[in-house]
Amino acid sequence: MKTQAQKRVLSQKASMNLQCYLMISLQLIGFLVITVYPILWAARLAWFSYDGVASNTRFVGWDNFVKIFTQDTTYWKTWLTTLKFAVFKLPIELPLAMFLAVILNKKLKGRGFFRAMFYLPNVIAVAIIGLIFSSMFDYFGIINAWLVKLGIVNESVDWFANTGTAMFVLVAGAVWNTFGLNILYFISAMQNIPEEMYESARLDGASRTVTFFKITLPLMGPVLQTILLLSLVGTLHTNDYVLVMTNGAPRGETFTVMSYIVSKFVPGFADSTANIGYGCALSLVTTAIMASIAIFYNKFSAKLSDMY
Amino acid sequence: MKRNNIITSIFSYAILILVLIVCIFPVVYTVLASFKTNAEILAQPDKLFPTVWSLENYKMAFDSSDFNVGRMLFNSSYYTVLCVCFSIFASTMCAYVFERGEFTGKKVIFTMFSSLMFISLGSITVYPLFDILNIIHLNKSLWGLIVVKMLGIPIVNIYLVKSYIKTLPKELDEAAMMDGCSFIGIFFKVIAPLLKPIVATVALLSFQSSWNEYLMPTIFTMSNPSQRTLMVGVVALKNSGDSAASWNLMLAGATIALVPVLAAYVFFNRYFVSGLTAGAVKG
């Protein structure tokens, strides 16, 4: 026999459960319908050949995956482009952001203003950034005009006709877009370092450079790893930025892997005859590789911090 | 020693100002060029300032039938407003439930929601979304995307609000509960009014991201040009083939698209920054 009080506790618990589920009901439905179902759909279709017409659907077994790993060199080239993009962008952006963060962490007049202005490009849409940079780096654009005027180049450069120069514009725009965000991250990581550390270093006569490498960097350690991971993942996922800026020009050579998949398999960008089944297989493989890179990075950086 | 300090200061400011110029140049260039005629953009590319300031581009942008800025501005506005509202409701309610609620399956559901940050198959999943939206006859329209957003899980914002609710004293809930307030009632009467600062941050961040969104609105409006948002329309004009003939229109469109976000940033910059650093580094 349950007592009256026990019953009340039970009904209270039931009512609590009900109220909680009621409040998150939209998101629960959303999770099932717009997240889980599409993933299962894509995971199933990866074993089919499917071009959007239901009657053309055909089970192909491992064929899609075999094709990805044995024949599809275009796809792997876009991975190479993605890595190139990261290798050019991160070593410019992160040291630059770190350098500026060190300056802005000092008690300078107007540092709030500079910090705010440096972050400003980050609030601008990638679509607009693509447009602005295409306009500035247009063959008849302002950059070419100034370069010729200053005598740096003899004749205008066709920036988007050449893989190297197109990549240069992509990296320039990307660095411009996100360096301010990294400055903010670095500054907030530096502000967690106690001021006394710097004072005692100064008393010991340590130079600025020594202080930076012996105190600032090591003490930022764990946060630094997070910032690096965020930048790396963000850069590898670069997608609509490339679509807007170069759309692969020249000849699809500046497509990063995500933008390549969109341009080949997603409605609004791709041909209507695209083999969606194959696109699903590519998406699965891409997601798996992205996840492994993140996991590998985490393991690797944990090992590194063990060593030092 | 003192002289040394002055030299470092000058050096620091020199670098900061140099970076500042590079940093704002593209924006300044765009705004200034939007007041030039197309002939001037093409004929005198080396000039930053327009020789004659003309509002012609803006007039043209609002009058043009195939690049209808007024219509796109309207689409962008209602899309953004709805997205911001959904994001606020979803993030505050979910955060409250996961922070203060006790219910079966709480841990499992929260872990599943959080895993969304890492698992994503990318845009290929719009095909099944289209199938689902087809059932309610919203296939391939901006409203279809709005339904998707309504059901979406703004997980980063949930984390932001959750850590904010954590700082509110639990005695508040308990006192209200003693007075006979239900769990949902406590949210609306006690907690929600206290969330204003963090709601401001969430609102600004989702305003920025939905106003700026390009990929999903493009996919959902591809067969429905009258529903294009500003971002979609501006890029469509660029890809339309004779882009050289319409740099002026595009730059005017870009400026119009830039102004709301820049204005929000200038006035509420504090909220942007606090949201970012709280979410990424400390949280």
mmCIF file of N, CA, C and O in Angstrom, chain B residues 188-247:
data_model
loop_
_atom_site.group_PDB
_atom_site.id
_atom_site.type_symbol
_atom_site.label_atom_id
_atom_site.label_comp_id
_atom_site.label_asym_id
_atom_site.label_seq_id
_atom_site.Cartn_x
_atom_site.Cartn_y
_atom_site.Cartn_z
ATOM 1 N N PHE B 188 8.339 30.902 -17.075
ATOM 2 C CA PHE B 188 7.817 32.145 -17.645
ATOM 3 C C PHE B 188 7.764 33.277 -16.627
ATOM 4 O O PHE B 188 8.007 34.422 -16.970
ATOM 5 N N LYS B 189 7.479 32.931 -15.351
ATOM 6 C CA LYS B 189 7.292 34.003 -14.366
ATOM 7 C C LYS B 189 8.585 34.404 -13.676
ATOM 8 O O LYS B 189 8.766 35.556 -13.313
ATOM 9 N N VAL B 190 9.485 33.442 -13.464
ATOM 10 C CA VAL B 190 10.673 33.746 -12.659
ATOM 11 C C VAL B 190 11.946 33.799 -13.507
ATOM 12 O O VAL B 190 12.678 34.791 -13.494
ATOM 13 N N ILE B 191 12.208 32.741 -14.264
ATOM 14 C CA ILE B 191 13.499 32.628 -14.949
ATOM 15 C C ILE B 191 13.579 33.528 -16.183
ATOM 16 O O ILE B 191 14.505 34.326 -16.324
ATOM 17 N N ALA B 192 12.584 33.417 -17.062
ATOM 18 C CA ALA B 192 12.648 34.150 -18.327
ATOM 19 C C ALA B 192 12.946 35.643 -18.151
ATOM 20 O O ALA B 192 13.799 36.182 -18.859
ATOM 21 N N PRO B 193 12.271 36.333 -17.200
ATOM 22 C CA PRO B 193 12.568 37.764 -17.061
ATOM 23 C C PRO B 193 14.014 38.049 -16.664
ATOM 24 O O PRO B 193 14.515 39.137 -16.917
ATOM 25 N N LEU B 194 14.685 37.054 -16.070
ATOM 26 C CA LEU B 194 16.063 37.281 -15.631
ATOM 27 C C LEU B 194 17.070 37.023 -16.748
ATOM 28 O O LEU B 194 18.257 37.254 -16.584
ATOM 29 N N LEU B 195 16.591 36.509 -17.865
ATOM 30 C CA LEU B 195 17.513 36.079 -18.918
ATOM 31 C C LEU B 195 17.848 37.180 -19.922
ATOM 32 O O LEU B 195 18.536 36.922 -20.898
ATOM 33 N N LYS B 196 17.343 38.396 -19.694
ATOM 34 C CA LYS B 196 17.484 39.444 -20.712
ATOM 35 C C LYS B 196 18.884 39.592 -21.289
ATOM 36 O O LYS B 196 19.045 39.618 -22.519
ATOM 37 N N PRO B 197 19.938 39.696 -20.464
ATOM 38 C CA PRO B 197 21.267 39.913 -21.059
ATOM 39 C C PRO B 197 21.685 38.782 -22.002
ATOM 40 O O PRO B 197 22.179 39.058 -23.099
ATOM 41 N N ILE B 198 21.450 37.557 -21.592
ATOM 42 C CA ILE B 198 21.901 36.449 -22.426
ATOM 43 C C ILE B 198 20.992 36.292 -23.643
ATOM 44 O O ILE B 198 21.442 35.933 -24.731
ATOM 45 N N VAL B 199 19.719 36.654 -23.506
ATOM 46 C CA VAL B 199 18.824 36.617 -24.664
ATOM 47 C C VAL B 199 19.284 37.648 -25.699
ATOM 48 O O VAL B 199 19.233 37.400 -26.901
ATOM 49 N N ALA B 200 19.777 38.791 -25.216
ATOM 50 C CA ALA B 200 20.296 39.796 -26.147
ATOM 51 C C ALA B 200 21.436 39.209 -26.965
ATOM 52 O O ALA B 200 21.510 39.389 -28.189
ATOM 53 N N THR B 201 22.342 38.491 -26.292
ATOM 54 C CA THR B 201 23.459 37.868 -27.000
ATOM 55 C C THR B 201 22.969 36.848 -28.022
ATOM 56 O O THR B 201 23.367 36.873 -29.194
ATOM 57 N N VAL B 202 22.064 35.966 -27.574
ATOM 58 C CA VAL B 202 21.535 34.944 -28.474
ATOM 59 C C VAL B 202 20.843 35.593 -29.671
ATOM 60 O O VAL B 202 21.042 35.197 -30.819
ATOM 61 N N ALA B 203 20.061 36.645 -29.382
ATOM 62 C CA ALA B 203 19.327 37.310 -30.459
ATOM 63 C C ALA B 203 20.291 37.888 -31.489
ATOM 64 O O ALA B 203 20.106 37.723 -32.699
ATOM 65 N N LEU B 204 21.345 38.543 -31.011
ATOM 66 C CA LEU B 204 22.288 39.159 -31.945
ATOM 67 C C LEU B 204 23.031 38.114 -32.762
ATOM 68 O O LEU B 204 23.188 38.249 -33.978
ATOM 69 N N LEU B 205 23.496 37.058 -32.090
ATOM 70 C CA LEU B 205 24.242 36.035 -32.812
ATOM 71 C C LEU B 205 23.361 35.369 -33.866
ATOM 72 O O LEU B 205 23.795 35.129 -34.986
ATOM 73 N N SER B 206 22.087 35.114 -33.519
ATOM 74 C CA SER B 206 21.267 34.434 -34.520
ATOM 75 C C SER B 206 20.766 35.420 -35.565
ATOM 76 O O SER B 206 20.543 35.030 -36.715
ATOM 77 N N PHE B 207 20.632 36.674 -35.197
ATOM 78 C CA PHE B 207 20.335 37.694 -36.212
ATOM 79 C C PHE B 207 21.434 37.709 -37.259
ATOM 80 O O PHE B 207 21.189 37.627 -38.471
ATOM 81 N N GLN B 208 22.678 37.790 -36.780
ATOM 82 C CA GLN B 208 23.819 37.835 -37.695
ATOM 83 C C GLN B 208 23.852 36.592 -38.574
ATOM 84 O O GLN B 208 23.996 36.676 -39.795
ATOM 85 N N SER B 209 23.688 35.399 -37.961
ATOM 86 C CA SER B 209 23.883 34.196 -38.767
ATOM 87 C C SER B 209 22.724 33.991 -39.738
ATOM 88 O O SER B 209 22.948 33.561 -40.866
ATOM 89 N N SER B 210 21.483 34.321 -39.355
ATOM 90 C CA SER B 210 20.413 34.067 -40.330
ATOM 91 C C SER B 210 20.348 35.154 -41.393
ATOM 92 O O SER B 210 20.039 34.873 -42.547
ATOM 93 N N TRP B 211 20.648 36.379 -41.037
ATOM 94 C CA TRP B 211 20.704 37.443 -42.049
ATOM 95 C C TRP B 211 21.788 37.125 -43.078
ATOM 96 O O TRP B 211 21.610 37.347 -44.278
ATOM 97 N N ASN B 212 22.893 36.575 -42.610
ATOM 98 C CA ASN B 212 24.030 36.313 -43.489
ATOM 99 C C ASN B 212 23.950 34.978 -44.205
ATOM 100 O O ASN B 212 24.781 34.695 -45.063
ATOM 101 N N GLU B 213 22.999 34.140 -43.840
ATOM 102 C CA GLU B 213 22.982 32.778 -44.355
ATOM 103 C C GLU B 213 22.845 32.757 -45.876
ATOM 104 O O GLU B 213 22.037 33.471 -46.451
ATOM 105 N N TYR B 214 23.644 31.921 -46.510
ATOM 106 C CA TYR B 214 23.611 31.887 -47.969
ATOM 107 C C TYR B 214 23.201 30.527 -48.522
ATOM 108 O O TYR B 214 22.313 30.424 -49.359
ATOM 109 N N LEU B 215 23.854 29.466 -48.039
ATOM 110 C CA LEU B 215 23.715 28.153 -48.676
ATOM 111 C C LEU B 215 22.280 27.620 -48.613
ATOM 112 O O LEU B 215 21.672 27.324 -49.653
ATOM 113 N N MET B 216 21.728 27.496 -47.405
ATOM 114 C CA MET B 216 20.400 26.907 -47.265
ATOM 115 C C MET B 216 19.322 27.741 -47.962
ATOM 116 O O MET B 216 18.505 27.186 -48.705
ATOM 117 N N PRO B 217 19.285 29.062 -47.788
ATOM 118 C CA PRO B 217 18.272 29.837 -48.523
ATOM 119 C C PRO B 217 18.406 29.688 -50.040
ATOM 120 O O PRO B 217 17.398 29.668 -50.742
ATOM 121 N N THR B 218 19.640 29.531 -50.539
ATOM 122 C CA THR B 218 19.806 29.338 -51.976
ATOM 123 C C THR B 218 19.153 28.037 -52.411
ATOM 124 O O THR B 218 18.431 27.986 -53.408
ATOM 125 N N ILE B 219 19.406 26.972 -51.644
ATOM 126 C CA ILE B 219 18.870 25.665 -52.016
ATOM 127 C C ILE B 219 17.334 25.685 -51.946
ATOM 128 O O ILE B 219 16.667 25.166 -52.834
ATOM 129 N N PHE B 220 16.801 26.321 -50.922
ATOM 130 C CA PHE B 220 15.349 26.274 -50.741
ATOM 131 C C PHE B 220 14.588 27.231 -51.656
ATOM 132 O O PHE B 220 13.382 27.087 -51.816
ATOM 133 N N THR B 221 15.267 28.229 -52.215
ATOM 134 C CA THR B 221 14.551 29.170 -53.077
ATOM 135 C C THR B 221 14.915 29.008 -54.547
ATOM 136 O O THR B 221 14.557 29.842 -55.364
ATOM 137 N N MET B 222 15.606 27.918 -54.881
ATOM 138 C CA MET B 222 16.145 27.822 -56.247
ATOM 139 C C MET B 222 15.048 27.855 -57.311
ATOM 140 O O MET B 222 15.241 28.381 -58.378
ATOM 141 N N SER B 223 13.865 27.271 -57.016
ATOM 142 C CA SER B 223 12.830 27.275 -58.044
ATOM 143 C C SER B 223 11.811 28.379 -57.777
ATOM 144 O O SER B 223 10.717 28.372 -58.305
ATOM 145 N N ASN B 224 12.188 29.310 -56.947
ATOM 146 C CA ASN B 224 11.245 30.321 -56.498
ATOM 147 C C ASN B 224 11.939 31.670 -56.317
ATOM 148 O O ASN B 224 12.066 32.165 -55.198
ATOM 149 N N PRO B 225 12.412 32.289 -57.417
ATOM 150 C CA PRO B 225 13.253 33.483 -57.297
ATOM 151 C C PRO B 225 12.603 34.621 -56.509
ATOM 152 O O PRO B 225 13.307 35.430 -55.919
ATOM 153 N N SER B 226 11.266 34.659 -56.461
ATOM 154 C CA SER B 226 10.639 35.773 -55.750
ATOM 155 C C SER B 226 10.830 35.649 -54.243
ATOM 156 O O SER B 226 10.569 36.586 -53.503
ATOM 157 N N GLN B 227 11.280 34.463 -53.793
ATOM 158 C CA GLN B 227 11.487 34.287 -52.353
ATOM 159 C C GLN B 227 12.948 34.460 -51.947
ATOM 160 O O GLN B 227 13.296 34.246 -50.793
ATOM 161 N N ARG B 228 13.797 34.843 -52.898
ATOM 162 C CA ARG B 228 15.221 34.978 -52.585
ATOM 163 C C ARG B 228 15.453 36.007 -51.477
ATOM 164 O O ARG B 228 14.834 37.054 -51.456
ATOM 165 N N THR B 229 16.404 35.674 -50.616
ATOM 166 C CA THR B 229 16.841 36.677 -49.651
ATOM 167 C C THR B 229 17.927 37.520 -50.317
ATOM 168 O O THR B 229 18.383 37.210 -51.413
ATOM 169 N N LEU B 230 18.324 38.563 -49.611
ATOM 170 C CA LEU B 230 19.299 39.505 -50.160
ATOM 171 C C LEU B 230 20.607 38.810 -50.544
ATOM 172 O O LEU B 230 21.158 39.039 -51.624
ATOM 173 N N MET B 231 21.091 37.930 -49.647
ATOM 174 C CA MET B 231 22.365 37.246 -49.922
ATOM 175 C C MET B 231 22.253 36.394 -51.180
ATOM 176 O O MET B 231 23.144 36.386 -52.024
ATOM 177 N N VAL B 232 21.152 35.672 -51.289
ATOM 178 C CA VAL B 232 20.947 34.786 -52.433
ATOM 179 C C VAL B 232 20.883 35.617 -53.718
ATOM 180 O O VAL B 232 21.525 35.295 -54.716
ATOM 181 N N GLY B 233 20.136 36.709 -53.654
ATOM 182 C CA GLY B 233 19.948 37.536 -54.843
ATOM 183 C C GLY B 233 21.231 38.181 -55.314
ATOM 184 O O GLY B 233 21.533 38.200 -56.520
ATOM 185 N N VAL B 234 22.022 38.693 -54.373
ATOM 186 C CA VAL B 234 23.257 39.380 -54.739
ATOM 187 C C VAL B 234 24.219 38.405 -55.430
ATOM 188 O O VAL B 234 24.820 38.728 -56.451
ATOM 189 N N VAL B 235 24.332 37.193 -54.882
ATOM 190 C CA VAL B 235 25.246 36.220 -55.494
ATOM 191 C C VAL B 235 24.691 35.724 -56.830
ATOM 192 O O VAL B 235 25.444 35.518 -57.786
ATOM 193 N N ALA B 236 23.359 35.581 -56.903
ATOM 194 C CA ALA B 236 22.754 35.140 -58.164
ATOM 195 C C ALA B 236 23.079 36.139 -59.261
ATOM 196 O O ALA B 236 23.371 35.763 -60.402
ATOM 197 N N LEU B 237 23.052 37.416 -58.924
ATOM 198 C CA LEU B 237 23.379 38.451 -59.906
ATOM 199 C C LEU B 237 24.834 38.322 -60.352
ATOM 200 O O LEU B 237 25.163 38.467 -61.532
ATOM 201 N N LYS B 238 25.704 38.002 -59.387
ATOM 202 C CA LYS B 238 27.125 37.844 -59.713
ATOM 203 C C LYS B 238 27.325 36.668 -60.668
ATOM 204 O O LYS B 238 28.125 36.747 -61.604
ATOM 205 N N ASN B 239 26.583 35.576 -60.442
ATOM 206 C CA ASN B 239 26.768 34.386 -61.272
ATOM 207 C C ASN B 239 25.958 34.439 -62.562
ATOM 208 O O ASN B 239 25.991 33.498 -63.341
ATOM 209 N N SER B 240 25.236 35.562 -62.779
ATOM 210 C CA SER B 240 24.286 35.570 -63.888
ATOM 211 C C SER B 240 24.947 35.674 -65.255
ATOM 212 O O SER B 240 24.272 35.629 -66.266
ATOM 213 N N GLY B 241 26.269 35.830 -65.308
ATOM 214 C CA GLY B 241 26.911 35.817 -66.617
ATOM 215 C C GLY B 241 27.432 37.177 -67.018
ATOM 216 O O GLY B 241 28.611 37.334 -67.258
ATOM 217 N N ASP B 242 26.566 38.175 -67.056
ATOM 218 C CA ASP B 242 27.120 39.493 -67.423
ATOM 219 C C ASP B 242 27.351 40.315 -66.153
ATOM 220 O O ASP B 242 26.829 41.398 -65.984
ATOM 221 N N SER B 243 28.165 39.727 -65.280
ATOM 222 C CA SER B 243 28.374 40.383 -63.989
ATOM 223 C C SER B 243 29.111 41.709 -64.147
ATOM 224 O O SER B 243 28.878 42.638 -63.385
ATOM 225 N N ALA B 244 29.981 41.816 -65.163
ATOM 226 C CA ALA B 244 30.732 43.056 -65.330
ATOM 227 C C ALA B 244 29.789 44.224 -65.561
ATOM 228 O O ALA B 244 30.071 45.354 -65.177
ATOM 229 N N ALA B 245 28.635 43.940 -66.169
ATOM 230 C CA ALA B 245 27.698 45.009 -66.485
ATOM 231 C C ALA B 245 26.934 45.474 -65.258
ATOM 232 O O ALA B 245 26.269 46.497 -65.289
ATOM 233 N N SER B 246 27.009 44.692 -64.169
ATOM 234 C CA SER B 246 26.182 45.080 -63.033
ATOM 235 C C SER B 246 26.947 45.147 -61.714
ATOM 236 O O SER B 246 26.373 44.926 -60.657
ATOM 237 N N TRP B 247 28.239 45.456 -61.782
ATOM 238 C CA TRP B 247 28.997 45.636 -60.545
ATOM 239 C C TRP B 247 28.328 46.681 -59.664
ATOM 240 O O TRP B 247 28.252 46.530 -58.450
#
